Tab-separated table of C-alpha atoms in Angstrom:
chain	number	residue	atom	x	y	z
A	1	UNK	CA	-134.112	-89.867	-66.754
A	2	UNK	CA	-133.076	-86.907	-68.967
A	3	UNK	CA	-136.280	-85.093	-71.043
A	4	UNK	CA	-136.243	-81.984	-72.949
A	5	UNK	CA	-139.261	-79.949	-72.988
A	6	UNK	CA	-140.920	-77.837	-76.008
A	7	UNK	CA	-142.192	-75.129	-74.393
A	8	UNK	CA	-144.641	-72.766	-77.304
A	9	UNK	CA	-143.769	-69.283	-75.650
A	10	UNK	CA	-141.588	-68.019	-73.359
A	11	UNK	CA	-144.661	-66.722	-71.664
A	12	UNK	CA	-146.701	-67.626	-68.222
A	13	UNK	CA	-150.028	-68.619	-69.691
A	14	UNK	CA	-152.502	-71.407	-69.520
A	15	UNK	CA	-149.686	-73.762	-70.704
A	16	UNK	CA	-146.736	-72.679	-69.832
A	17	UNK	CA	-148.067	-72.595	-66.192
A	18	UNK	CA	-148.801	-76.270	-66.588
A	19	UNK	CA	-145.538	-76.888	-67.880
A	20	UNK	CA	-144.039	-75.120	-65.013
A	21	UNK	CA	-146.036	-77.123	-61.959
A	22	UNK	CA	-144.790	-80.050	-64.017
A	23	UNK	CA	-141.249	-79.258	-64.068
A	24	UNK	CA	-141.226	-78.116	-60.493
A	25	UNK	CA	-142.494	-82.141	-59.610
A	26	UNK	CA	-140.381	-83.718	-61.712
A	27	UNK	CA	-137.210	-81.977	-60.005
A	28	UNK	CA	-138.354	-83.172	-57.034
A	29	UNK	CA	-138.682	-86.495	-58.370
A	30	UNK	CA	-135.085	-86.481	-59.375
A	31	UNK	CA	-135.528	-86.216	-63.074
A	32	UNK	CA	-133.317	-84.225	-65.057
A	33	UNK	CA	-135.331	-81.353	-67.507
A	34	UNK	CA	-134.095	-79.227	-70.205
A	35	UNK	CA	-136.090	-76.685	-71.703
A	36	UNK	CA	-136.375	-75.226	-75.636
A	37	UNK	CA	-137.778	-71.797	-75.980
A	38	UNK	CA	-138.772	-69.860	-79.237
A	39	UNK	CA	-137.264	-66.503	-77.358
A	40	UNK	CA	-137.204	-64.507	-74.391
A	41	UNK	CA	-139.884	-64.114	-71.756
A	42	UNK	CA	-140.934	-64.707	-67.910
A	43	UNK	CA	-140.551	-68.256	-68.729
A	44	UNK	CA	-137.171	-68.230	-68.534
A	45	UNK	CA	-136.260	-66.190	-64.843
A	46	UNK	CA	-138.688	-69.656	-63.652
A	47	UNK	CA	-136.678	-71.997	-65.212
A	48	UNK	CA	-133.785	-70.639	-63.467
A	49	UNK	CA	-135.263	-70.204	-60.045
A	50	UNK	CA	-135.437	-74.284	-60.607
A	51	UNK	CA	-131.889	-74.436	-61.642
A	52	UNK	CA	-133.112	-75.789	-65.351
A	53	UNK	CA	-130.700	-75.639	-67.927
A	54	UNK	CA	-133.052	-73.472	-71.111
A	55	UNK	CA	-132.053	-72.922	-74.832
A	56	UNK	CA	-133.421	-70.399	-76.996
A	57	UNK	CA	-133.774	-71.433	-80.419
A	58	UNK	CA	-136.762	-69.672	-82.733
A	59	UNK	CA	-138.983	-71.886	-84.350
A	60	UNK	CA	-142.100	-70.852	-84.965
A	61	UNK	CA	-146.004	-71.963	-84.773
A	62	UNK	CA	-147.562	-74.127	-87.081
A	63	UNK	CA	-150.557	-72.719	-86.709
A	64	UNK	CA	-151.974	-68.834	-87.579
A	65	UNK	CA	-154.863	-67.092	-86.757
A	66	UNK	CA	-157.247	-66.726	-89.571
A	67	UNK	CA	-156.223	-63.206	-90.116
A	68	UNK	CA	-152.553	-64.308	-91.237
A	69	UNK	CA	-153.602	-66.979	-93.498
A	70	UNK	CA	-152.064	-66.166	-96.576
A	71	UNK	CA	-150.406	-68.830	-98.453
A	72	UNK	CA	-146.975	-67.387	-98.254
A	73	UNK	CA	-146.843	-67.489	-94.459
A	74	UNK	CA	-147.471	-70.567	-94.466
A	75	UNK	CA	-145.060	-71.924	-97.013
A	76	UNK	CA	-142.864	-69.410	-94.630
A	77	UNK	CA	-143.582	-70.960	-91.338
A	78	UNK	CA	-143.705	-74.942	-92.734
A	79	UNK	CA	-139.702	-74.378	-93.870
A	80	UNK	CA	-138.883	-72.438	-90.539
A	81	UNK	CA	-140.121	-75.270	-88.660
A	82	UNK	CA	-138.179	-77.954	-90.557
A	83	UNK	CA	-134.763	-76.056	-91.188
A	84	UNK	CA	-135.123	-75.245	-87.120
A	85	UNK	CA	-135.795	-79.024	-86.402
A	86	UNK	CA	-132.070	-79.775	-87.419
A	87	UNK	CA	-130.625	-77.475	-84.648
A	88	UNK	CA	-132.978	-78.378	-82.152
A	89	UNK	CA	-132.150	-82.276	-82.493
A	90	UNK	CA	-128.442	-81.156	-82.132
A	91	UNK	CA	-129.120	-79.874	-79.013
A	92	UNK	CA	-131.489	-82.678	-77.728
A	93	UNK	CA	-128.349	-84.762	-78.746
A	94	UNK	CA	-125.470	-82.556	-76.817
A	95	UNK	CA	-128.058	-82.943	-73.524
A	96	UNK	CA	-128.144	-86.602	-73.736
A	97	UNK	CA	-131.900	-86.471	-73.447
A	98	UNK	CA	-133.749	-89.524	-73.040
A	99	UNK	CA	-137.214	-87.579	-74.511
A	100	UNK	CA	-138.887	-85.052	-75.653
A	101	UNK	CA	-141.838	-83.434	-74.838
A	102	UNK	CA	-143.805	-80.882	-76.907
A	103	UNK	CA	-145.952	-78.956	-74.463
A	104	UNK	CA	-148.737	-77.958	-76.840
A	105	UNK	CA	-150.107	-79.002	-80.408
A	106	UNK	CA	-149.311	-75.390	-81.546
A	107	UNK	CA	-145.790	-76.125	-82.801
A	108	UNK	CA	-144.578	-79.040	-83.972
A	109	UNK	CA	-140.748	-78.589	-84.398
A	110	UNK	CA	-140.329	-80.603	-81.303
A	111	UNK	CA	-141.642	-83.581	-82.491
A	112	UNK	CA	-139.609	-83.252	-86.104
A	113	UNK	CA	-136.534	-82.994	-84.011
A	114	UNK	CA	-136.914	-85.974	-82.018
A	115	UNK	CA	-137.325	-88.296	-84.936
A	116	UNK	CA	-134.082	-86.640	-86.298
A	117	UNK	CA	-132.565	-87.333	-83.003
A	118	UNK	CA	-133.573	-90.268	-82.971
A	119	UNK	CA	-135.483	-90.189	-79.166
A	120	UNK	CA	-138.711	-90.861	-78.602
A	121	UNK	CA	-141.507	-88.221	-78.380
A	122	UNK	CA	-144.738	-87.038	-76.292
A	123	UNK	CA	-146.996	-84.570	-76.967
A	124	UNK	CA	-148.933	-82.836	-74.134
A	125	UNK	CA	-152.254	-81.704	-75.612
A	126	UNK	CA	-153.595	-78.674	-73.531
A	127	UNK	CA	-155.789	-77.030	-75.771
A	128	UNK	CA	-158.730	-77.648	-78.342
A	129	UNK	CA	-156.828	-77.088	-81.475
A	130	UNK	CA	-159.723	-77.653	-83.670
A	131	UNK	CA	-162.177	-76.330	-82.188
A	132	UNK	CA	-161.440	-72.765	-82.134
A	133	UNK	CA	-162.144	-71.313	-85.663
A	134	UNK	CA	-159.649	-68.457	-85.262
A	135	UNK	CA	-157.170	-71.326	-85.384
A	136	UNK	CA	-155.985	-72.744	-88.296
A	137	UNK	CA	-153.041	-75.159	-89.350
A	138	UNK	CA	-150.493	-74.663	-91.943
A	139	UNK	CA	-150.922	-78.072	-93.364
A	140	UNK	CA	-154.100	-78.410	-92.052
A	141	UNK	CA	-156.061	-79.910	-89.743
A	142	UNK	CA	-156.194	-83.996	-90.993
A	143	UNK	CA	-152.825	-83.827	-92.416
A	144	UNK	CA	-151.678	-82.287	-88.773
A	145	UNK	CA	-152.752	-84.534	-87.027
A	146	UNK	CA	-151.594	-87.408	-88.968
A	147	UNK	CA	-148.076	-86.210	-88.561
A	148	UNK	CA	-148.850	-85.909	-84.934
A	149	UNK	CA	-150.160	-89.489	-84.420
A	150	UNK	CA	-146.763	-90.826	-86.598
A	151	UNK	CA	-144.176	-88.922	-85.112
A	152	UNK	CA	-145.388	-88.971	-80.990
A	153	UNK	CA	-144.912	-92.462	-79.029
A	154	UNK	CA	-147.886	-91.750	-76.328
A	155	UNK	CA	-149.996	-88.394	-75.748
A	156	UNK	CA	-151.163	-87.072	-72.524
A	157	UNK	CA	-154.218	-84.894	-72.316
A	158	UNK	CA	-155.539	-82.464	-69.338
A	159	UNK	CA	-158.828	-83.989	-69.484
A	160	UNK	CA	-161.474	-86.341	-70.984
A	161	UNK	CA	-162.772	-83.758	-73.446
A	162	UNK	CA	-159.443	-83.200	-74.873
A	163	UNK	CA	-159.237	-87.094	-75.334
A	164	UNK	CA	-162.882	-86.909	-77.313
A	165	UNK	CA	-161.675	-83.931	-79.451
A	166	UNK	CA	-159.015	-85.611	-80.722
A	167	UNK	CA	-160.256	-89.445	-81.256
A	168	UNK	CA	-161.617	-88.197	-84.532
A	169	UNK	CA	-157.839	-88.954	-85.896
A	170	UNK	CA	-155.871	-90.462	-82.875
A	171	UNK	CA	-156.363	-93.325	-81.438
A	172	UNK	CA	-157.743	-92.683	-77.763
A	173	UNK	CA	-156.196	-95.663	-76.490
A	174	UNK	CA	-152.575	-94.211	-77.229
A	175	UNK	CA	-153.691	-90.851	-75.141
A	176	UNK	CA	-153.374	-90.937	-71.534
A	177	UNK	CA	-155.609	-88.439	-69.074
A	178	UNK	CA	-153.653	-86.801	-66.368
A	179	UNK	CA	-154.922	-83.672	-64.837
A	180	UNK	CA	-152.496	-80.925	-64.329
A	181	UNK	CA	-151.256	-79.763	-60.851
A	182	UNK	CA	-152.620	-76.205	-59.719
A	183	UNK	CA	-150.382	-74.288	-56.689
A	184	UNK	CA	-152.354	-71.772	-55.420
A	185	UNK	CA	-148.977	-68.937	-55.894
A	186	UNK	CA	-149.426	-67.220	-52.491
A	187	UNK	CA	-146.027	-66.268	-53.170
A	188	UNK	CA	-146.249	-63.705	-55.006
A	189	UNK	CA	-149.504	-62.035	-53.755
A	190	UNK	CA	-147.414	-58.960	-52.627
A	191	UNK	CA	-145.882	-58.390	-56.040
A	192	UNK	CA	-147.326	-54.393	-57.072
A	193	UNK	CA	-150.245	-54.380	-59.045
A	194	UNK	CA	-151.230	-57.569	-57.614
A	195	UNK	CA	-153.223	-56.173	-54.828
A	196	UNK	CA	-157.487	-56.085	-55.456
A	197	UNK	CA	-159.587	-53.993	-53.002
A	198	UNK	CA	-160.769	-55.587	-50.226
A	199	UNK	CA	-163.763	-52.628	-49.938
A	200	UNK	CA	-166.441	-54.014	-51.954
A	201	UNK	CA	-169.749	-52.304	-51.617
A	202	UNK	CA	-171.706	-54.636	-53.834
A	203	UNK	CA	-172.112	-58.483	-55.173
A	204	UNK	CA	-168.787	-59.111	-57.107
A	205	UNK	CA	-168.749	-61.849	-59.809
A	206	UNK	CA	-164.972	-61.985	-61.289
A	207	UNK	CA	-163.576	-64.329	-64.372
A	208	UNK	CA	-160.112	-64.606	-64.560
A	209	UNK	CA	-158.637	-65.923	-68.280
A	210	UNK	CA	-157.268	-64.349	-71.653
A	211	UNK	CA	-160.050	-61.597	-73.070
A	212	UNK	CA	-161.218	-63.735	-75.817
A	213	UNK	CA	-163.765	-64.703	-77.338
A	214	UNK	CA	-163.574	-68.535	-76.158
A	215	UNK	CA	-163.604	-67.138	-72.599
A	216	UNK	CA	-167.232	-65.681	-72.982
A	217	UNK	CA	-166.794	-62.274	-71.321
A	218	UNK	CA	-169.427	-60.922	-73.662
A	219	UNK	CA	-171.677	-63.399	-72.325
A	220	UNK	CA	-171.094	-62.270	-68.750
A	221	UNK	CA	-171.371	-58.868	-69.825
A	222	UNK	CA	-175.183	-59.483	-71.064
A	223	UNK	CA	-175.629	-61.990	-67.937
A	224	UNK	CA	-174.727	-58.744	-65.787
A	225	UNK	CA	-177.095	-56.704	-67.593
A	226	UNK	CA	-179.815	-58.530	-67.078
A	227	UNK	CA	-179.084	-59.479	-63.297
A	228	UNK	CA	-179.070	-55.585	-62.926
A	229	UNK	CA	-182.748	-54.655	-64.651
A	230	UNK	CA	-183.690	-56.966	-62.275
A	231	UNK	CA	-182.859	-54.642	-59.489
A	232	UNK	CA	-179.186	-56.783	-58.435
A	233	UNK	CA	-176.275	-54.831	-57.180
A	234	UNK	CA	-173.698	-56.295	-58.726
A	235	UNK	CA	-170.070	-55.471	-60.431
A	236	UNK	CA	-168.285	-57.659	-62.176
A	237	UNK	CA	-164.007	-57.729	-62.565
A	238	UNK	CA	-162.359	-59.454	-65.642
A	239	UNK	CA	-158.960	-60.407	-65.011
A	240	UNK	CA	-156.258	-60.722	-67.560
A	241	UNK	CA	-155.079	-59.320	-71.176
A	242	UNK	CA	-156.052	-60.096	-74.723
A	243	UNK	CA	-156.069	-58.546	-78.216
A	244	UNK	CA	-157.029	-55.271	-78.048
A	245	UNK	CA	-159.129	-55.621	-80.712
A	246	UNK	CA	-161.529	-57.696	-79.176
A	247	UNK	CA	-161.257	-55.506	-75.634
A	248	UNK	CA	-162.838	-52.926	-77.808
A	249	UNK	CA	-165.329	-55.087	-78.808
A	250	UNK	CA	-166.219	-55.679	-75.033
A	251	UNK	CA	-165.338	-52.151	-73.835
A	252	UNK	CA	-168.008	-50.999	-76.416
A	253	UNK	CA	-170.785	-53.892	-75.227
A	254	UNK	CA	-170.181	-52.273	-71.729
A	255	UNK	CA	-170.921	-48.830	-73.098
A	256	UNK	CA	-174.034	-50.500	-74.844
A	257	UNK	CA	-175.596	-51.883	-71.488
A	258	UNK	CA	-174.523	-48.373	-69.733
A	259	UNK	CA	-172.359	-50.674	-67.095
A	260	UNK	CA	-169.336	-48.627	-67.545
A	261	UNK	CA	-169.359	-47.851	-63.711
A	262	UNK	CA	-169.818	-51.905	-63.197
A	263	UNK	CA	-167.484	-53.550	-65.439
A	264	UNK	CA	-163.795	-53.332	-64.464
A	265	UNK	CA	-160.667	-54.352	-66.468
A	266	UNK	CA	-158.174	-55.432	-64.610
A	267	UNK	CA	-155.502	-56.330	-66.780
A	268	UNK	CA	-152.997	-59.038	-66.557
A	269	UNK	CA	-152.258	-59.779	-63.182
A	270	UNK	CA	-149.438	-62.379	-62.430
A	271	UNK	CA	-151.085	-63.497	-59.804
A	272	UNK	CA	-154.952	-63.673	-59.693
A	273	UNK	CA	-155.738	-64.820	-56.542
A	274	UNK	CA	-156.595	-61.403	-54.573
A	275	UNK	CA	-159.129	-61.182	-57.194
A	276	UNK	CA	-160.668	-64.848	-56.663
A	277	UNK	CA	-160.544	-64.155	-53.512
A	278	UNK	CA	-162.182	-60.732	-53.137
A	279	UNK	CA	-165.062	-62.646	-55.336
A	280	UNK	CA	-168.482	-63.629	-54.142
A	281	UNK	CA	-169.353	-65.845	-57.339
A	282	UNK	CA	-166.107	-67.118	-60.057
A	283	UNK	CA	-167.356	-67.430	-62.969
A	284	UNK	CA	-166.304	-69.682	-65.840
A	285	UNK	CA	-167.835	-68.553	-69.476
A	286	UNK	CA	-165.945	-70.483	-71.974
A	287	UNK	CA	-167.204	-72.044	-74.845
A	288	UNK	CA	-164.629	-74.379	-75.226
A	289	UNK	CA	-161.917	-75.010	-71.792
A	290	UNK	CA	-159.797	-78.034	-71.856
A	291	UNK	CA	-159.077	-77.798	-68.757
A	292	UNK	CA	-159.374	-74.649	-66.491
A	293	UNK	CA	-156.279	-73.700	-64.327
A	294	UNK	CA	-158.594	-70.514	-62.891
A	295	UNK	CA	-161.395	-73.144	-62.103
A	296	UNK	CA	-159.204	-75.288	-60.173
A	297	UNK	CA	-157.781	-72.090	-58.337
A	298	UNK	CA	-161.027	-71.073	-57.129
A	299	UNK	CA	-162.137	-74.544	-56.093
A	300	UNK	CA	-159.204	-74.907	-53.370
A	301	UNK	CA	-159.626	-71.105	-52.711
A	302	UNK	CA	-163.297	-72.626	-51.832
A	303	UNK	CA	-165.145	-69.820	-54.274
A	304	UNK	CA	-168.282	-70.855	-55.742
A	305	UNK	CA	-168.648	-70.836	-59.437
A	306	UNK	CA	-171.010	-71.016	-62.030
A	307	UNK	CA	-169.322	-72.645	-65.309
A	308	UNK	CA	-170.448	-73.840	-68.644
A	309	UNK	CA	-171.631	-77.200	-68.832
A	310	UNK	CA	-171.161	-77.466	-72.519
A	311	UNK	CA	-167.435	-76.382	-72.939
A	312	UNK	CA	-165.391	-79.473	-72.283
A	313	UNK	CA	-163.151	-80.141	-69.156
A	314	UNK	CA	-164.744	-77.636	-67.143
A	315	UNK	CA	-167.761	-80.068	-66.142
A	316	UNK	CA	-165.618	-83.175	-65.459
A	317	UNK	CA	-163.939	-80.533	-62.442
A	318	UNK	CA	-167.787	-78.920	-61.253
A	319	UNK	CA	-170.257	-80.906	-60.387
A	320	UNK	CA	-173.756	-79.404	-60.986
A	321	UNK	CA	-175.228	-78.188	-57.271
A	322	UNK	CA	-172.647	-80.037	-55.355
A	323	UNK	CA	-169.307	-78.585	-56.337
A	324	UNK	CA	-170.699	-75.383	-58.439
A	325	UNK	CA	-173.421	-74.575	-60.502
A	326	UNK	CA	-173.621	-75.011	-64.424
A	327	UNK	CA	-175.652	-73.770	-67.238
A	328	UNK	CA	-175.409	-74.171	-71.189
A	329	UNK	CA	-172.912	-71.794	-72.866
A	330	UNK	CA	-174.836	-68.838	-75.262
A	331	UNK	CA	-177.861	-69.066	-72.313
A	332	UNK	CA	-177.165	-65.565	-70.589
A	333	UNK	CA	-180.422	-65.930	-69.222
A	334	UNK	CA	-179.431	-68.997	-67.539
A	335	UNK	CA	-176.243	-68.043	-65.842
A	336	UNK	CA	-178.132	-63.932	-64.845
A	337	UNK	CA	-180.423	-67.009	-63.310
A	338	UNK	CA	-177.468	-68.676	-61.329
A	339	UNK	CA	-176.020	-65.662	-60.404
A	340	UNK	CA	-179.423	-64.154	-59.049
A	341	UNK	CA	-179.608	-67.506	-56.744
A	342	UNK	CA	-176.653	-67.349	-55.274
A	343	UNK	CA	-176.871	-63.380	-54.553
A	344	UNK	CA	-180.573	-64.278	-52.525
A	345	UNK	CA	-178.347	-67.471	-51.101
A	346	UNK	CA	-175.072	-66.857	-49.394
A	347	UNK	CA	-175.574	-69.863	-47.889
A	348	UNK	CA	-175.544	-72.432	-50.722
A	349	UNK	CA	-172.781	-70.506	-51.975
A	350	UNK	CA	-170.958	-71.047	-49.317
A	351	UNK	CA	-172.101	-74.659	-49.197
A	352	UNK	CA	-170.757	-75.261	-52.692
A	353	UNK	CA	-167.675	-73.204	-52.334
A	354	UNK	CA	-166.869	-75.841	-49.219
A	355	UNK	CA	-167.608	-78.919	-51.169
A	356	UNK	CA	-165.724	-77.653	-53.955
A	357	UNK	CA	-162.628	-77.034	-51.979
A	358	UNK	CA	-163.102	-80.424	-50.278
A	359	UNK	CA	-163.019	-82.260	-53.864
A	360	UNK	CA	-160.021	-80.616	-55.112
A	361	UNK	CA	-157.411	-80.590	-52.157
A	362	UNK	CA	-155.398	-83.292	-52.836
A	363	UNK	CA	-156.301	-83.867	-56.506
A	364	UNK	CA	-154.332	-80.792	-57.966
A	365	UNK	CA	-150.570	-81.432	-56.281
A	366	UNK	CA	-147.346	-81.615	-58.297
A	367	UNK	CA	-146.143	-84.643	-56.748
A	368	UNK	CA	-149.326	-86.984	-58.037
A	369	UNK	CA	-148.933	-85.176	-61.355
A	370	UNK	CA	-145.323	-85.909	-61.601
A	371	UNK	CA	-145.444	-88.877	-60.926
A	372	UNK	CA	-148.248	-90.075	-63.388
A	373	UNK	CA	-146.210	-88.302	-65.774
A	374	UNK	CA	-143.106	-90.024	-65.103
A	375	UNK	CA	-145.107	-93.339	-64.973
A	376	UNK	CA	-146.307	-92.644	-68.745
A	377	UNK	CA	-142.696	-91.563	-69.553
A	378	UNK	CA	-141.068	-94.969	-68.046
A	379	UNK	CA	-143.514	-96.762	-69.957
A	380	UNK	CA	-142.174	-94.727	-73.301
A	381	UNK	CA	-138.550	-95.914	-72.483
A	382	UNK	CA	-139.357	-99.324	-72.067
A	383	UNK	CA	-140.923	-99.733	-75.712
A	384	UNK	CA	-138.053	-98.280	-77.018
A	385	UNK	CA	-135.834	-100.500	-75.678
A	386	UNK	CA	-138.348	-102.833	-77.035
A	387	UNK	CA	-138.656	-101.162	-80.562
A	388	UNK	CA	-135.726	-99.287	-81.493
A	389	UNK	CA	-136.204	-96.166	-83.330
């Protein structure tokens, strides 16, 4: 089996991180993978540690933030995406793939390309597309969809939310659930920059994720506050990069609380297990999470965590007061009150941080996720061979 895979970014996000752990099992599986990237990026040294054959080619999103909405942008981005299709499918064609595979619903050149190459396609949802308001579609989001559900043979999704989200206009039977695999990258832990400080004086509550709103750091910023007027020694660590316009936004609700000497920003950090590690408490603010790679992390790490219960596929991985605690996103109250019970209780921490480890060994491996992937991608080939394209 031969499949190309649509790969957003060149990046090493959420997604592409996915798409990676994928790749990696499906070499060892014996299957064959191509790659198609918009341009350069870390992406692309991976893809040749794993001897996979990559092809630049620069087609954009079809999607925008709601700050580049105008209408010519659009009209812009729509004919990129189908002049781009036609050189894509050339080069689906010269690799004699049997697929393709668009890793996320952000672009959708991938899927144009294998109708005019005639192979079958499947899209990989990993995100909430419609949920996040900040995200909007060039042709919108019914008529997106649409073209989604007609030009894909089969979807997979990273968890049971995603499946709900997207019922509203796919049918859920034709989308299949199969959690991603999550390597804890040991690896790498002695890159520079990737070392945290072992000498931690006081409680330590770290989230690791994009700074964004969707991740709630704000929220654990005001959660922070108030475990501190309540006499709690405690500092907390975000880890990873974002718009800088909205780490001004945070950086200035720091200043606000007076928890400038609390609040660290760590940055991007290829690796962010020193950090989990270093941790007391992991915390998990989104407001919306399809899935959580950083939850996962911290579950084999055996960390506990406090999570949303409200933001998706976060609570179908914590279990509330046997694999991690949970409270309603936009209650900062709530989750001060989590954190405040596991600071007077090191021991049901510790309890939970077992259990959770315990639940997810064995659950997150490449070789079970490549091999319900290649399971769903078999059963792709064999309606073709029923139904033609």
């Amino acid at each position: 089996m031969r499949v190309c895979f649509v790969s957003h970014t060149a990046e090493k996000y959420g997604a592409e991180l996915a798409l990676l752990e994928l790749l990696q099992g499906l070499v060892a599986e014996g299957v064959d993978c191509k790659v198609l990237v918009p341009k350069k990026g870390p992406l692309l040294a991976a893809l040749d540690q794993l001897h996979i054959e990559w092809k630049i080619i620069g087609y954009p999103f079809w999607v925008a933030g709601a700050r580049r909405r105008w209408m010519s942008g659009r009209i812009l981005r729509t004919a990129r995406t189908l002049l781009l299709a036609i050189p894509m499918a050339h080069i689906i064609a010269k690799w004699q793939c049997d697929l393709v595979c668009s890793n996320t619903m952000t672009i959708g050149a991938g899927a144009l390309a294998a109708r005019l190459a005639k192979r079958p396609h499947v899209w990989h949802l990993h995100e909430f597309g419609y949920r996040d308001p900040n995200l909007l579609f060039d042709l919108g989001e019914r008529r997106t969809a649409r073209l989604m559900d007609r030009l894909s043979a089969i979807f997979i999704a990273n968890s049971h939310a995603v499946v709900k989200h997207y019922g509203r206009y796919i049918n859920q039977e034709r989308i299949k659930v199969i959690y991603q695999a999550v390597t804890l990258r040991d690896g790498i832990e002695s890159s520079p920059g990737n070392h945290a400080t072992t000498d931690k004086p006081c409680f330590t509550c770290v989230i690791v994720g994009s700074l964004h709103i969707a991740k709630g750091q704000d929220e654990a910023i005001r959660a922070l506050a108030e475990v501190v007027r309540r006499g709690v020694d405690m500092e907390l660590f975000f880890v990873g990069a974002g718009s800088k316009r909205y780490r001004k936004v945070l950086g200035q609700q720091v200043r606000d609380f007076g928890l400038e000497q609390r609040v660290k920003f760590i940055g991007y950090a290829e690796n962010p297990l020193p950090y989990i590690r270093m941790a007391d408490v992991v915390l998990v603010c989104s407001r919306w999470e399809a899935f959580g790679r950083a939850t996962a992390e911290a579950m084999l790490l055996g960390k506990p965590i406090i999570a949303t219960a409200n933001s998706g596929g976060t609570a179908e991985l914590i279990h509330e007061g046997e694999t991690g605690l949970l409270y309603e996103a936009g209650n900062h109250v709530e989750l001060a009150d989590k954190i405040q019970r596991l600071y007077q209780s090191p021991e049901e921490g510790a309890r939970l941080g077992t259990a959770a480890h315990v639940w997810a060994a064995g659950r997150f491996t490449q070789q079970r996720y490549a091999k319900e992937v290649i399971d769903v991608l078999n059963e792709v080939l064999t309606e073709k061979k029923r139904q033609p394209l």
